[in-house]
mmCIF file with all atom_site columns, C-alpha atoms in Angstrom:
data_model
loop_
_atom_site.group_PDB
_atom_site.id
_atom_site.type_symbol
_atom_site.label_atom_id
_atom_site.label_alt_id
_atom_site.label_comp_id
_atom_site.label_asym_id
_atom_site.label_entity_id
_atom_site.label_seq_id
_atom_site.pdbx_PDB_ins_code
_atom_site.Cartn_x
_atom_site.Cartn_y
_atom_site.Cartn_z
_atom_site.occupancy
_atom_site.B_iso_or_equiv
_atom_site.pdbx_formal_charge
_atom_site.auth_seq_id
_atom_site.auth_comp_id
_atom_site.auth_asym_id
_atom_site.auth_atom_id
_atom_site.pdbx_PDB_model_num
ATOM 1  C CA . UNK A 1 1  ? 1.143   89.587  -61.173 1.00 0.00 ? 1  UNK A CA 1
ATOM 2  C CA . UNK A 1 2  ? 3.752   92.216  -62.235 1.00 0.00 ? 2  UNK A CA 1
ATOM 3  C CA . UNK A 1 3  ? 2.247   92.240  -65.643 1.00 0.00 ? 3  UNK A CA 1
ATOM 4  C CA . UNK A 1 4  ? -1.199  92.907  -64.233 1.00 0.00 ? 4  UNK A CA 1
ATOM 5  C CA . UNK A 1 5  ? 0.358   95.788  -62.084 1.00 0.00 ? 5  UNK A CA 1
ATOM 6  C CA . UNK A 1 6  ? 1.916   97.153  -65.168 1.00 0.00 ? 6  UNK A CA 1
ATOM 7  C CA . UNK A 1 7  ? -1.384  97.162  -67.107 1.00 0.00 ? 7  UNK A CA 1
ATOM 8  C CA . UNK A 1 8  ? -3.352  98.853  -64.102 1.00 0.00 ? 8  UNK A CA 1
ATOM 9  C CA . UNK A 1 9  ? -0.652  101.521 -64.081 1.00 0.00 ? 9  UNK A CA 1
ATOM 10 C CA . UNK A 1 10 ? -1.078  102.100 -67.859 1.00 0.00 ? 10 UNK A CA 1
ATOM 11 C CA . UNK A 1 11 ? -4.893  102.130 -67.411 1.00 0.00 ? 11 UNK A CA 1
ATOM 12 C CA . UNK A 1 12 ? -4.554  104.752 -64.657 1.00 0.00 ? 12 UNK A CA 1
ATOM 13 C CA . UNK A 1 13 ? -2.345  106.821 -66.762 1.00 0.00 ? 13 UNK A CA 1
ATOM 14 C CA . UNK A 1 14 ? -4.575  106.384 -69.765 1.00 0.00 ? 14 UNK A CA 1
ATOM 15 C CA . UNK A 1 15 ? -7.660  107.469 -67.774 1.00 0.00 ? 15 UNK A CA 1
ATOM 16 C CA . UNK A 1 16 ? -5.955  110.411 -66.195 1.00 0.00 ? 16 UNK A CA 1
ATOM 17 C CA . UNK A 1 17 ? -4.865  111.652 -69.586 1.00 0.00 ? 17 UNK A CA 1
ATOM 18 C CA . UNK A 1 18 ? -8.386  111.149 -70.937 1.00 0.00 ? 18 UNK A CA 1
ATOM 19 C CA . UNK A 1 19 ? -9.878  113.199 -68.048 1.00 0.00 ? 19 UNK A CA 1
ATOM 20 C CA . UNK A 1 20 ? -7.394  115.976 -68.769 1.00 0.00 ? 20 UNK A CA 1
ATOM 21 C CA . UNK A 1 21 ? -8.298  116.091 -72.467 1.00 0.00 ? 21 UNK A CA 1
ATOM 22 C CA . UNK A 1 22 ? -12.036 116.192 -71.653 1.00 0.00 ? 22 UNK A CA 1
ATOM 23 C CA . UNK A 1 23 ? -11.366 118.981 -69.246 1.00 0.00 ? 23 UNK A CA 1
ATOM 24 C CA . UNK A 1 24 ? -9.410  121.025 -71.743 1.00 0.00 ? 24 UNK A CA 1
ATOM 25 C CA . UNK A 1 25 ? -12.051 120.418 -74.573 1.00 0.00 ? 25 UNK A CA 1
ATOM 26 C CA . UNK A 1 26 ? -14.852 121.567 -72.183 1.00 0.00 ? 26 UNK A CA 1
ATOM 27 C CA . UNK A 1 27 ? -12.883 124.746 -71.268 1.00 0.00 ? 27 UNK A CA 1
ATOM 28 C CA . UNK A 1 28 ? -12.255 125.510 -74.915 1.00 0.00 ? 28 UNK A CA 1
ATOM 29 C CA . UNK A 1 29 ? -16.033 124.850 -75.752 1.00 0.00 ? 29 UNK A CA 1
ATOM 30 C CA . UNK A 1 30 ? -17.118 127.108 -72.818 1.00 0.00 ? 30 UNK A CA 1
ATOM 31 C CA . UNK A 1 31 ? -14.843 129.915 -74.005 1.00 0.00 ? 31 UNK A CA 1
#
């Protein structure tokens, strides 16, 4: 169970970083 929780945390962090990257790229393209 702990291993699964760790993986879920890593997935959440990865998705959040991906969203931030997409937002920054979008802003750069708009500007």
